[in-house]
Coordinates of C-alpha atoms in Angstrom, one line a residue:
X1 CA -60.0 -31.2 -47.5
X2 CA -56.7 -32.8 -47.0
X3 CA -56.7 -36.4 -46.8
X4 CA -57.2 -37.4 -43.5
X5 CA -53.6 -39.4 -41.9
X6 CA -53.8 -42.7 -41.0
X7 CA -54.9 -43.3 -37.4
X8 CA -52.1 -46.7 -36.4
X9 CA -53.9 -46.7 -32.9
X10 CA -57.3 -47.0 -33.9
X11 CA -59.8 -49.5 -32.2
X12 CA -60.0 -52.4 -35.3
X13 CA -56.0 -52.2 -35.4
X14 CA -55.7 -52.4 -31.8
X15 CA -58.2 -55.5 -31.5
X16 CA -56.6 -57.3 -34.2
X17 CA -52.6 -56.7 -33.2
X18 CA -52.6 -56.2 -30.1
X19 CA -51.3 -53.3 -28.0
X20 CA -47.8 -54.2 -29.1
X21 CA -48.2 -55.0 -32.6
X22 CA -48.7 -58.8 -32.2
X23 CA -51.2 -60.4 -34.2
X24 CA -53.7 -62.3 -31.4
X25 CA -54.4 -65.9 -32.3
X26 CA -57.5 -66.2 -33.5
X27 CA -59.5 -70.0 -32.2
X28 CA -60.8 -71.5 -35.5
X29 CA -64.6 -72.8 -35.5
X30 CA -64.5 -76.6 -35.1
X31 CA -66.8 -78.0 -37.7
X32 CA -68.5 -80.8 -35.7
X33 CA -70.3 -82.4 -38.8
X34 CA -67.2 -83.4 -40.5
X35 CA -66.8 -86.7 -39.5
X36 CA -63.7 -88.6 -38.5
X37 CA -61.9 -91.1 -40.5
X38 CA -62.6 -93.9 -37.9
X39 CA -66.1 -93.0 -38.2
X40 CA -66.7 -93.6 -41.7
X41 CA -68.9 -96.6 -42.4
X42 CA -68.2 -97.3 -46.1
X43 CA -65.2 -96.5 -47.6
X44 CA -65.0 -93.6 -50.4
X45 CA -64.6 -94.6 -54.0
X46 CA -61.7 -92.3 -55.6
X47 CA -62.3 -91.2 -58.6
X48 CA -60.3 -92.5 -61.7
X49 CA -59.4 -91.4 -65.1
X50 CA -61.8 -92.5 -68.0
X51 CA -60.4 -95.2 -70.1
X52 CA -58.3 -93.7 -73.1
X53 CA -57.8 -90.7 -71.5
X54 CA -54.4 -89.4 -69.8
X55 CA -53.2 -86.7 -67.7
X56 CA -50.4 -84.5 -69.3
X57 CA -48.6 -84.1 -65.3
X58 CA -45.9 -81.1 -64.9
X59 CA -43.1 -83.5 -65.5
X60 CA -44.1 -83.8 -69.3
X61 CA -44.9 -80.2 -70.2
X62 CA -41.7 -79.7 -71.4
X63 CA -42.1 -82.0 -74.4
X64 CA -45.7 -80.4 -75.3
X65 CA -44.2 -76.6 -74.8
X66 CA -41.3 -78.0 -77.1
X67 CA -43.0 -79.6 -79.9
X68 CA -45.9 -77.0 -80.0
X69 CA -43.2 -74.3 -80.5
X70 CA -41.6 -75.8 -82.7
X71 CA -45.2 -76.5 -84.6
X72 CA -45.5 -72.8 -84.4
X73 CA -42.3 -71.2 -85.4
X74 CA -42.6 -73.2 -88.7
X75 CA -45.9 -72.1 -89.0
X76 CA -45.4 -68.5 -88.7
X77 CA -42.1 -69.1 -91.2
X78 CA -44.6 -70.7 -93.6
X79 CA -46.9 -67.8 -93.4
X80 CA -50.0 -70.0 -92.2
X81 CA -52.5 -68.0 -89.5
X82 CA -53.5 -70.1 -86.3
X83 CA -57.4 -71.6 -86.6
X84 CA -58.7 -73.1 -83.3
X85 CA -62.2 -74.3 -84.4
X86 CA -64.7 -76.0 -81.5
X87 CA -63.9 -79.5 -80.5
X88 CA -67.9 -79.9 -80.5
X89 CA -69.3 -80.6 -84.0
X90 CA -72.9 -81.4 -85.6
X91 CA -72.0 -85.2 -86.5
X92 CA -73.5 -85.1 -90.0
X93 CA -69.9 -82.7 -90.7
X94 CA -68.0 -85.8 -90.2
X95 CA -70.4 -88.4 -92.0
X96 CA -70.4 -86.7 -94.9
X97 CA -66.7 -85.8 -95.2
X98 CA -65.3 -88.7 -94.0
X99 CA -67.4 -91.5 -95.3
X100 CA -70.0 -93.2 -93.8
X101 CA -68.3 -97.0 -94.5
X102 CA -65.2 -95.6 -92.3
X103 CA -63.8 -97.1 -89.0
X104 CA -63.7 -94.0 -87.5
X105 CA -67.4 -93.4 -88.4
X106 CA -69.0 -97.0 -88.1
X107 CA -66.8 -97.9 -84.6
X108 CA -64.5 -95.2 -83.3
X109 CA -66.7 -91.3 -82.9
X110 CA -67.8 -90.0 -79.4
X111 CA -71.1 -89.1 -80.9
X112 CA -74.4 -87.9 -78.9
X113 CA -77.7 -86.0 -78.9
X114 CA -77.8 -82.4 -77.0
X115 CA -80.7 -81.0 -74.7
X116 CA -81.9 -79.2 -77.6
X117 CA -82.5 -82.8 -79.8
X118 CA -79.2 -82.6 -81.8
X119 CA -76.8 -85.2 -82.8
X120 CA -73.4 -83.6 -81.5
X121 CA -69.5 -85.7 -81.8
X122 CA -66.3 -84.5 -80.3
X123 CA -64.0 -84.2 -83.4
X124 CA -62.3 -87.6 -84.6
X125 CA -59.9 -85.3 -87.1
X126 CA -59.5 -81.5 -88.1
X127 CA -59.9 -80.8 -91.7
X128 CA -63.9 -81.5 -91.4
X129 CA -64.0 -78.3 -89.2
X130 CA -61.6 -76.7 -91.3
X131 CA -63.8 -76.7 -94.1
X132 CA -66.9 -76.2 -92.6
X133 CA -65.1 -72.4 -91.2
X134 CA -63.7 -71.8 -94.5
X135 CA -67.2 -72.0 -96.3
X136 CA -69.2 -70.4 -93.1
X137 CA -66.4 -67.6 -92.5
X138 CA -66.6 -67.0 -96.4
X139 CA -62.5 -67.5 -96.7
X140 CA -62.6 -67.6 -100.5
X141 CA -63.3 -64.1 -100.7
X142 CA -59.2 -64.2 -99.6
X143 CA -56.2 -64.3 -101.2
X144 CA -56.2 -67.7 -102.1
X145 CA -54.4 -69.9 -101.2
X146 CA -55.9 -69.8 -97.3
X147 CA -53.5 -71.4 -95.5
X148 CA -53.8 -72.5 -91.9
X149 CA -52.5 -73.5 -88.8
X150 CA -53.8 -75.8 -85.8
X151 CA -53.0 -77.2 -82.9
X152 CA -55.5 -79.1 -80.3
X153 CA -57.5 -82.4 -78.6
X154 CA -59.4 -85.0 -81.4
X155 CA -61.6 -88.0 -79.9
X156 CA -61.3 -91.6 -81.2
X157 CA -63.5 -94.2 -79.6
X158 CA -60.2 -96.7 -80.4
X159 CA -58.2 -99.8 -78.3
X160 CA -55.8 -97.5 -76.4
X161 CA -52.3 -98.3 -76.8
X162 CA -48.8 -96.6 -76.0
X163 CA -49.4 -93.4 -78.5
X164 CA -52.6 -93.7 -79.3
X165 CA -55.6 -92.5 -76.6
X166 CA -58.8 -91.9 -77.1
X167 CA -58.3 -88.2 -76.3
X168 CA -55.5 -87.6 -78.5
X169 CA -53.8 -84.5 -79.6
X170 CA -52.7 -83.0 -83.3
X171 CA -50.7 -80.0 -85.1
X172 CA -51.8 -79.8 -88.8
X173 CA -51.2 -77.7 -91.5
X174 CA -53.9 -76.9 -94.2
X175 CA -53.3 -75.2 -97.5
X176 CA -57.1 -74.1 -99.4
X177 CA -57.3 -72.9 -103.1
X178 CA -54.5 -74.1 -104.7
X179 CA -54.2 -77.0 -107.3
X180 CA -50.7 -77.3 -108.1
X181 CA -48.7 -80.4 -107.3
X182 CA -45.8 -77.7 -105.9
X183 CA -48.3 -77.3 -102.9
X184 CA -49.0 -81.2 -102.2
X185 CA -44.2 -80.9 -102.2
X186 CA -44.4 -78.1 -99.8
X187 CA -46.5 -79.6 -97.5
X188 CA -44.7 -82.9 -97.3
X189 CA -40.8 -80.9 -97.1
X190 CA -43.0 -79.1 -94.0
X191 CA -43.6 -82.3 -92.3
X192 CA -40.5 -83.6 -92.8
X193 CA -38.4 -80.5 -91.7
X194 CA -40.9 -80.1 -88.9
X195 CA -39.7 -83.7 -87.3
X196 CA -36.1 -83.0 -88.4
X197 CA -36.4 -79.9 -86.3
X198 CA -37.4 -81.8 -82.8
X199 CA -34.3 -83.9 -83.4
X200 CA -36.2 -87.1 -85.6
X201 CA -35.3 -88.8 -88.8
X202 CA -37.8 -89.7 -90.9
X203 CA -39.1 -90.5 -94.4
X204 CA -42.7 -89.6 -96.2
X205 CA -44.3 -92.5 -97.5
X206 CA -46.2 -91.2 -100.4
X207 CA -48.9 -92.5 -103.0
X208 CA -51.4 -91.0 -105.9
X209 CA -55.1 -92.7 -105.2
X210 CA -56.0 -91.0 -108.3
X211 CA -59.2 -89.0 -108.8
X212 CA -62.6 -90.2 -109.3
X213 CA -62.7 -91.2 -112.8
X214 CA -59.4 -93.3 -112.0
X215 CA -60.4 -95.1 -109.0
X216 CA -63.9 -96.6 -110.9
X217 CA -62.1 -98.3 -113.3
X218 CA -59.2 -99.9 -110.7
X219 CA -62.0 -100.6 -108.3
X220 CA -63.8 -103.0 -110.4
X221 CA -60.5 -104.4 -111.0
X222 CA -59.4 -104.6 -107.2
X223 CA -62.6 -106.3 -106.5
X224 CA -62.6 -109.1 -109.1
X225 CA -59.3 -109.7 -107.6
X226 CA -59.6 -109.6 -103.8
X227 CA -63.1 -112.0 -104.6
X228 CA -60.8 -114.6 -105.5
X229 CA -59.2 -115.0 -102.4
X230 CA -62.0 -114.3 -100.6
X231 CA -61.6 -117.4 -98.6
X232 CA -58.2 -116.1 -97.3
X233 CA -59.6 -112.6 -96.1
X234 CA -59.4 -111.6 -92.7
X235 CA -63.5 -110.7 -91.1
X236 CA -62.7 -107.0 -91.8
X237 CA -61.5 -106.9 -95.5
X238 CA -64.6 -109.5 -95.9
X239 CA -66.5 -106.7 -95.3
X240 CA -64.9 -104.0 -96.7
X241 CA -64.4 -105.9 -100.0
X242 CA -68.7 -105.0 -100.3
X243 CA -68.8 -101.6 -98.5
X244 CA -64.9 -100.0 -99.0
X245 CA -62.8 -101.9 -101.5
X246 CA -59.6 -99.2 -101.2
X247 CA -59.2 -100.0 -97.7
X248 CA -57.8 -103.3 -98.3
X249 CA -55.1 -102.6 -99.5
X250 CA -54.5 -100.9 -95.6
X251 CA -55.0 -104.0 -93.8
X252 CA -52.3 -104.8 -91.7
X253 CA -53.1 -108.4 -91.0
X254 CA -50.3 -110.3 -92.0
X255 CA -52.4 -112.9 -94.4
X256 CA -53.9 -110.2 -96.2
X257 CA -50.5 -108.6 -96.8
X258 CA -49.3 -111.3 -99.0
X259 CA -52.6 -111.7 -100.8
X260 CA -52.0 -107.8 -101.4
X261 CA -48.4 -107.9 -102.9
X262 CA -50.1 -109.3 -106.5
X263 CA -53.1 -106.8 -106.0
X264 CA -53.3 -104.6 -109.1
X265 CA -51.8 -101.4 -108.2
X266 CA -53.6 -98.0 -108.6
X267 CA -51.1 -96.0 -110.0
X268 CA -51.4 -98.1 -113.1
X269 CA -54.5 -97.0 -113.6
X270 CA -53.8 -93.3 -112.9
X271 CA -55.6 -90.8 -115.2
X272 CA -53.1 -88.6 -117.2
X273 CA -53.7 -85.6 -115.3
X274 CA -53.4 -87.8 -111.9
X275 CA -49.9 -89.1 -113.4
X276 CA -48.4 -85.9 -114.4
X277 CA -49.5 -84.3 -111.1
X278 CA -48.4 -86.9 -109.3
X279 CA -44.9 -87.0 -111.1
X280 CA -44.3 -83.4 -110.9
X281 CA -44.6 -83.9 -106.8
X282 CA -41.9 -86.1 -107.4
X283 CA -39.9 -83.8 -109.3
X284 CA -40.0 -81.1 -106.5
X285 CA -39.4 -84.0 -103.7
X286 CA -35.8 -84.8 -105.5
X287 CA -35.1 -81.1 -106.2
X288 CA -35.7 -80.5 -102.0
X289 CA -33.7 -83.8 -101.4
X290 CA -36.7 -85.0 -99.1
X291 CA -36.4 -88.9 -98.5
X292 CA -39.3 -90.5 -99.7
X293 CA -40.7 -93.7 -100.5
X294 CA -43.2 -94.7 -103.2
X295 CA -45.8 -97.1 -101.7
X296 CA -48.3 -98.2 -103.6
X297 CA -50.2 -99.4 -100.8
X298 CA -50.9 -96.2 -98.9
X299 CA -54.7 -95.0 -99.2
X300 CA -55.5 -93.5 -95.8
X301 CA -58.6 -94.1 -94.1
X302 CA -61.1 -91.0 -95.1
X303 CA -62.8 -90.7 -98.6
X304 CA -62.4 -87.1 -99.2
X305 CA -58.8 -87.7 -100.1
X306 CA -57.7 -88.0 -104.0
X307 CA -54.6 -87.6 -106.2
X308 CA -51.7 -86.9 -103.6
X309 CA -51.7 -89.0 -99.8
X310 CA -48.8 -89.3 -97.7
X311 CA -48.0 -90.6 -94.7
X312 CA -44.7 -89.4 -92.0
X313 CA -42.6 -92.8 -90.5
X314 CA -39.2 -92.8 -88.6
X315 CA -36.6 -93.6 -91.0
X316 CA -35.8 -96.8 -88.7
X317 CA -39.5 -98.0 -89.0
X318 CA -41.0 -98.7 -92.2
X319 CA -44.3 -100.3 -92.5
X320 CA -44.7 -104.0 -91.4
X321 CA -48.0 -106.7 -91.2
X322 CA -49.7 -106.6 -87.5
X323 CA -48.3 -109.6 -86.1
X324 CA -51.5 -110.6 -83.9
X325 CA -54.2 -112.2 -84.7
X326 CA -58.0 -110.7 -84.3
X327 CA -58.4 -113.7 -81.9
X328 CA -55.4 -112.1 -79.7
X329 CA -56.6 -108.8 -79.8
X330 CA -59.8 -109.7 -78.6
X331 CA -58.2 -111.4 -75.3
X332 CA -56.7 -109.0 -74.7
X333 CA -59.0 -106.2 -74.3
X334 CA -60.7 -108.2 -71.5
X335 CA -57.3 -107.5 -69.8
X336 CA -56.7 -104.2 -70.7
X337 CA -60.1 -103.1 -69.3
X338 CA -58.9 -104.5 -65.7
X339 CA -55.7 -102.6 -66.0
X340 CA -54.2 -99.9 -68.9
X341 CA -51.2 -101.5 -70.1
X342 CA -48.6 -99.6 -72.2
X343 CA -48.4 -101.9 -75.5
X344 CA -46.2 -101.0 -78.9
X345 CA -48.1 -99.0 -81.2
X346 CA -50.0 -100.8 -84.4
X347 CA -49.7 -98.0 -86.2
X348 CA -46.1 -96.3 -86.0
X349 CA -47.0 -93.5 -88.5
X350 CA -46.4 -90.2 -86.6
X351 CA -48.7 -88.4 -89.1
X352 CA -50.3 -88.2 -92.7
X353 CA -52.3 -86.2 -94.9
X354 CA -52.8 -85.6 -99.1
X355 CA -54.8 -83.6 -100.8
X356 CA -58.8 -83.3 -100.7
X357 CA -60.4 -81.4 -103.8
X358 CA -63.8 -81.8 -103.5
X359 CA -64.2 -81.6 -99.9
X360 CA -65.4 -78.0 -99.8
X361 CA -67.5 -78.3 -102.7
X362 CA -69.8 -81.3 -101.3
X363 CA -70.3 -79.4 -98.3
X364 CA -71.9 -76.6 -100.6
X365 CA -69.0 -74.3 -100.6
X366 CA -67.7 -73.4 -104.0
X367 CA -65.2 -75.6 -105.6
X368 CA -62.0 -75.1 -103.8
X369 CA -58.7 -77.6 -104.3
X370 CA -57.3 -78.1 -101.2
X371 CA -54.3 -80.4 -99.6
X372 CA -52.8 -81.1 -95.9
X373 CA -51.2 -83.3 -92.9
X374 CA -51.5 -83.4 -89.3
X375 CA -49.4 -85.5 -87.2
X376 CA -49.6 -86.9 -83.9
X377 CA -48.1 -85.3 -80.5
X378 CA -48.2 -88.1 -78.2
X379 CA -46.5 -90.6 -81.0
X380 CA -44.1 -87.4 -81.4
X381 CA -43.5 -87.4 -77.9
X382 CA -42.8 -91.2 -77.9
X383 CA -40.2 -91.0 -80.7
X384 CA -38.8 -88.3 -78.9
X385 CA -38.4 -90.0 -75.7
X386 CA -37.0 -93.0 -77.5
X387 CA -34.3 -91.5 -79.5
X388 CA -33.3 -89.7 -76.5
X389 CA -33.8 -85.7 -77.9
X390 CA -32.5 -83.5 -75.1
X391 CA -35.4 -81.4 -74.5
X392 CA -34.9 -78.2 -72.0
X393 CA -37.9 -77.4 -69.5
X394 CA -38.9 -73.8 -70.1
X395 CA -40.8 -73.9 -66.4
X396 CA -37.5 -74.6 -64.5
X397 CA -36.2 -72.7 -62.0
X398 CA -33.4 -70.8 -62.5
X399 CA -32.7 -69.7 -58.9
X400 CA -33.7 -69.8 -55.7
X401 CA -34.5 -67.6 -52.9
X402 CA -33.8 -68.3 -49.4
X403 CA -34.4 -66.3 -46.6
X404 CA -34.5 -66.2 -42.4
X405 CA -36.4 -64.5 -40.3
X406 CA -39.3 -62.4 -40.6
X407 CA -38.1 -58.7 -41.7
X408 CA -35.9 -60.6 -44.1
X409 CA -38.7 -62.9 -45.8
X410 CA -41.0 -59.6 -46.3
X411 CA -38.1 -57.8 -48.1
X412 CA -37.3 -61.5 -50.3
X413 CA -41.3 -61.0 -51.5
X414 CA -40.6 -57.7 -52.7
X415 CA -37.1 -59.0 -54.3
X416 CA -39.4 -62.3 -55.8
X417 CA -41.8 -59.9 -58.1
X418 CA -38.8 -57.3 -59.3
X419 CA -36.9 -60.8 -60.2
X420 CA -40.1 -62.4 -62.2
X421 CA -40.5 -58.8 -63.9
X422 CA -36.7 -59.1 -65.1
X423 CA -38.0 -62.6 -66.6
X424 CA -35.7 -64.3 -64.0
X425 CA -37.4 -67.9 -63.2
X426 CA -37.0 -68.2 -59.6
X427 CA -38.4 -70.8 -56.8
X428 CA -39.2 -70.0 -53.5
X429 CA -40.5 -71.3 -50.2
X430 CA -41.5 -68.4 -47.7
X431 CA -43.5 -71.0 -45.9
X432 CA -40.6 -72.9 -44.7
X433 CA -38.3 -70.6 -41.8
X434 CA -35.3 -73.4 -41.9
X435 CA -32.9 -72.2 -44.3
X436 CA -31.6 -75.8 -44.3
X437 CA -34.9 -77.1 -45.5
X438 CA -35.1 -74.3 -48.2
X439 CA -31.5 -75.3 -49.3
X440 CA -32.7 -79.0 -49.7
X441 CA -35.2 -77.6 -51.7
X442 CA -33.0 -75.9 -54.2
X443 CA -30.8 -79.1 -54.6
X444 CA -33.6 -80.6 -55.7
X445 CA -34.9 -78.4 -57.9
X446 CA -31.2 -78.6 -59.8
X447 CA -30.8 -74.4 -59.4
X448 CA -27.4 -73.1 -60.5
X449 CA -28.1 -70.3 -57.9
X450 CA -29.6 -69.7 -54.5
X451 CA -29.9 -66.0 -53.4
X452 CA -30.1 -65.7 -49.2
X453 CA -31.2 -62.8 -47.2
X454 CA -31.1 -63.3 -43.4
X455 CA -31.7 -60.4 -40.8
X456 CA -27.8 -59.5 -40.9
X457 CA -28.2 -58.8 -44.7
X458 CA -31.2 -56.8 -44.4
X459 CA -29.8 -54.7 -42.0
X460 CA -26.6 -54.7 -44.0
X461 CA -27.6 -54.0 -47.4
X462 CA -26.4 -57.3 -48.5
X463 CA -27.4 -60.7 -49.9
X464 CA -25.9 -63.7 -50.4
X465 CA -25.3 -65.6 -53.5
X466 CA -24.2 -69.5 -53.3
X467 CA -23.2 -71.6 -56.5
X468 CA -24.9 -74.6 -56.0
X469 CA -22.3 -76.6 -58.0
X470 CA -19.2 -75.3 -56.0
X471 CA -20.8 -74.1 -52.7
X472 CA -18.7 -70.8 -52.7
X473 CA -20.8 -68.0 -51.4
X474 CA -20.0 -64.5 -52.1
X475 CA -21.6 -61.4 -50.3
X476 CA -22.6 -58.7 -52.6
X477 CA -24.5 -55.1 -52.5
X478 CA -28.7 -55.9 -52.7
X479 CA -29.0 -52.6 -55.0
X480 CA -27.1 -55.2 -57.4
X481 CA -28.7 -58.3 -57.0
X482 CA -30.7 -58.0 -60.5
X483 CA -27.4 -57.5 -62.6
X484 CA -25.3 -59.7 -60.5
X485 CA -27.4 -62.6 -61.3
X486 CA -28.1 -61.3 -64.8
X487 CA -24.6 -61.5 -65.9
X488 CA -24.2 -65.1 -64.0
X489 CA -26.8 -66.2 -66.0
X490 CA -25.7 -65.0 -69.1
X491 CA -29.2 -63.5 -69.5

């Protein structure tokens, strides 16, 4: 049977045009429980971000889409595949990789039990979960070395400050089964050319904490010494001087500084193996012509690293003491809890990392040498910001497209979806019928072009194109609008 014609007079299309083709106005249902603002008894409590944690609003996209690009291209130039691994993580990962005598494990983890009984913690750091897939997913059965990319949210139960939330977001590069100090070079010329490449200058701050059999010796040594001046010590190297010895040579507070300048240092008490890996890095540092400095200081704060660590500064900021005192800090945070306040950052490192050989192993995997970094986006994004990188917005508008009256504003929707498939970005506003308000629009939206199609141009064939800049307007054929604007765009 043929198919049967559509019937334009039928009964339903009738009772919803009209005779006439006029759509009828349909009454809307008045909801009568809704109440009315001058009937409300109690006001309503708004809700409000969590402390720590941030919106990323429209307006800063364009630094994420920039950097994370960036992150990429090197990436794929690099030859690392992209790993996303769960943000959600059984917590004993992180207490055995990290070290139980930590800050991030003793203050800083968003840790919790599950329905199901489990202790659960949203990811602090990345290389935990890296590890853990590389033994479950059985990666050493690959070409080794494994090297991989990632990009995502980490959780730190920390003071917030400018750069540093307690949702917090990384890029990081990990290289898996390979030993040789060349890789450990690599990954610090990939940080640094990753930085250079968003427009920042920068030096690696770079250190050997030895292996094992090195540190026992020069941590007897380091705590006969610090016991001395024990009297001197802030609260927290007190501590750590029983639990985490290494970690005082981190402390920023200024007094412990200067007791740390005649601290024995570690790379006296390297290992030969440690020393002629760590030399060799050195050697292929020069070669590459990769500013670094030697700082003999520079532990990081997780206990699976050994031999190689490194850390990424702005070549304007090298390390200095923390300048306030624990009691400061604490007055403050009575303040800060009443109202966020945007504060310099403690730590200006924009990233770090080193190498981690017997992380896989004492998880159970088999015994895999392994090194990377990961830096921060939101202290990237600061840095940025402050050395004034001109960053283009990959979501802005191109042109815009006007039009008046109704037969023109159904032909601009078809004219919108055949622009967007030619991968023109264009704004619009069909909702608005004053072509003045739609050309206020466009100013605002900084366009270089508006396109405008009124009834005369419909019937004409025609549409309008305006330069925003000058305010000539030139008529042209509609058939043509695609390559006209094409060519003006340079596209």
């Amino acid at each position: 049977m043929g198919r049967k014609p559509k019937n334009k007079k039928s009964p339903f299309r009738a009772r919803f045009f009209g005779r006439h083709g006029q759509t009828k106005a349909v009454k809307k249902p008045v909801d009568d429980n809704t109440p009315k603002p001058e009937e409300r008894k109690t006001k309503i409590k708004t809700p409000q971000l969590l402390r720590g944690m941030k919106d990323i609003l429209p307006n800063e996209q364009k630094y994420w889409y920039y950097i994370i690009n960036k992150a990429e291209a090197l990436a794929w130039g690099y030859t690392f595949g992209r790993i996303d691994t769960p943000i959600l993580e059984s917590t004993d990962l992180f207490v055995r990789t990290i070290g139980k005598q930590t800050d991030i494990i003793e203050k800083e983890m968003f840790s919790f039990e599950d329905q199901g009984g489990d202790s659960v913690t949203l990811r602090p750091e990345g290389t935990a979960s890296i590890a853990r897939a590389f033994i479950e997913h059985g990666m050493i059965n690959l070409p080794q070395p494994v090297k991989l990319f990632y990009c995502g949210p980490m959780f730190r139960y920390d003071r917030p400050q400018a750069g540093r939330q307690r949702q917090f977001h990384q890029v990081g590069f990990e290289v898996l089964g390979d030993a040789s100090p060349v890789v450990d070079a690599q990954l610090v010329i990939l940080a640094h050319n990753f930085c250079k490449e968003l427009g920042l200058d920068v030096n690696a701050q770079i250190n050997s904490i030895g292996c094992s059999t090195c540190r026992t010796e020069y941590k007897k040594e380091l705590i006969e010494y610090f016991r001395s001046k024990r009297s001197s010590l802030c609260e927290n190297c007190k501590r750590r001087l029983a639990k985490n010895p290494l970690r005082l040579l981190d402390c920023k507070e200024e007094g412990c500084v200067k007791i740390r300048e005649e601290a024995p240092q570690l790379v006296d008490w390297l290992c030969e193996p440690c020393k002629n890996h760590f030399v060799k890095v050195l050697e292929y540092l020069d070669e590459a012509e990769v500013p670094y400095i030697l700082n003999p200081y520079l532990v990081r704060g997780l206990d699976y690293y050994n031999r190689t660590a490194f850390e990424i500064w702005p070549a304007d900021n090298i390390p200095e003491p923390e300048k306030k005192k624990e009691e400061e800090i604490k007055s403050e945070e009575k303040k800060e809890e009443e109202k966020e306040i945007a504060q310099p950052l403690r730590q200006n490192a924009l990233g770090g990392g080193g190498r981690y050989d017997t992380l896989i192993y004492g998880l159970g995997g088999r015994d895999t040498p392994a090194c990377g970094f990961a830096i921060g986006i939101e202290r990237l994004i600061l840095k940025i910001k402050e050395a004034g990188v001109e960053v283009d917005d990959p979501t802005k508008p191109q042109i815009f497209l006007a039009q008046l009256g109704e037969t023109a504003k159904r032909k601009a929707l078809v004219l919108f979806e055949e622009l967007r498939r030619n991968n023109i970005r264009v704004a619009e506003s069909f909702a608005k019928d004053s072509l003045r308000q739609q050309l206020e629009m466009a100013n605002r939206l900084g366009v270089k072009l508006t396109l405008i199609l009124g009834q005369k141009e419909v019937m004409d064939g025609t549409i309008l194109i305006r330069d925003m800049e000058g305010g000539i307007q030139e008529v042209i054929d509609f058939n043509k609008t695609i390559e006209e604007i094409k060519k003006r765009l340079d596209i």
